[in-house]
Amino acid sequence: MLFIVFFSFILFNYRISSKISNKNFDEFLITGFIIQAGSLILSGYILSYLHFWHSKLAWSILPFFISYCLYLFFKTVIVLPNSSTKSSFKLVGLSIQQIHEVYKQQRKSEKFLFGSIFLGILLISVCQIFLFFYTPPNEWDSMTGHLNRILYFLQNGSFKHFIGTNWNIDTYPKAFSSIQVYPFLMTNWNEQFFKLPNMSAYWILFIGTYGTLKRLNIPFIIRVFCSSLMLFIPIAIIQSTSTDTDIVLAAYLVTYVYFIFSYKQTKQTLYLYLCAIAFSIALSHKITFVFSFLPLILLGIHIV
């Protein structure tokens, strides 16, 4: 039953994304990712304040309400872009069809290159699925900090401060704990699902890079090739099946860059709000995000 709630929550966020986005495949996925992250983070802080952070029932209800409130905010406060009437499923089908049509038009050497990339991605995906379900979340930082304190928070029902044996336990921002604990609770305490946010971030890196290149009017073949390279970065592959936090921060950063370039191209206020949400989530995720401030400020000055 809890897994049905979990799956429904994911679909609900992407349904909201389809209502507020421009109805293209990459933006649909990126916006849904940010809405879901924001909803879980806000839910975590509220439940911690109420001392219900450990409650499966509370986690089954509140995130839906927060996501719906975010939708109402976008619907009533912001002028949403005019979108097409295509359904989300038709959007996915059209994107796959477009890739297939472009592939058929390429020369044999290009078909071989993209075929090799596709097979490589397929192999990585199979390995990811195996590692996801058959290896414990035993990354060093998590064993000494991140996951330890999640269990403490569950025991106490809140983010109440405690003196830990590692600086990660005491000083690390608590936003990511809510994103990690939600799939853990909704799958009836299945520790493998602590790794789900990292795997999601891995694919958002690819989608966000593709979407950003699309906003920069880079030709289709080049943006598919360049964004696919993100999937072959060794540290990204390693962290995609761990519970480390760097790859998730990278996903937030990519979504911010996508939204800022979307604003440059469309001048729609919606993207400035989404930029602000992505920026806030990234800063609440990890303090090392401040190292990105200078390039992001320069980018913002250039665009705005």
mmCIF file of C-alpha atoms in Angstrom, residues 20 34 38 40 42 73 102 110 113 143 145 167-168 173 177 190 199 236 294 296:
data_model
loop_
_atom_site.group_PDB
_atom_site.id
_atom_site.type_symbol
_atom_site.label_atom_id
_atom_site.label_comp_id
_atom_site.label_asym_id
_atom_site.label_seq_id
_atom_site.Cartn_x
_atom_site.Cartn_y
_atom_site.Cartn_z
ATOM 1 C CA ILE A 20 3.158 24.366 -15.552
ATOM 2 C CA ILE A 34 12.515 20.146 -8.638
ATOM 3 C CA GLY A 38 10.973 20.987 -2.824
ATOM 4 C CA LEU A 40 9.774 16.598 0.334
ATOM 5 C CA LEU A 42 9.290 21.361 3.098
ATOM 6 C CA PHE A 73 1.131 29.136 -6.310
ATOM 7 C CA VAL A 102 17.054 11.356 -36.635
ATOM 8 C CA GLU A 110 27.318 8.109 -37.127
ATOM 9 C CA LEU A 113 28.839 5.889 -32.942
ATOM 10 C CA MET A 143 27.918 5.005 7.176
ATOM 11 C CA GLY A 145 27.053 10.355 9.095
ATOM 12 C CA TRP A 167 30.965 16.344 11.986
ATOM 13 C CA ASN A 168 28.566 15.229 9.232
ATOM 14 C CA PRO A 173 22.226 20.452 6.285
ATOM 15 C CA SER A 177 17.630 13.606 4.912
ATOM 16 C CA ASN A 190 13.866 -0.977 2.505
ATOM 17 C CA MET A 199 19.999 7.429 -9.271
ATOM 18 C CA ALA A 236 28.869 10.064 -11.636
ATOM 19 C CA LEU A 294 30.699 33.373 -8.578
ATOM 20 C CA LEU A 296 26.303 31.655 -11.259
#
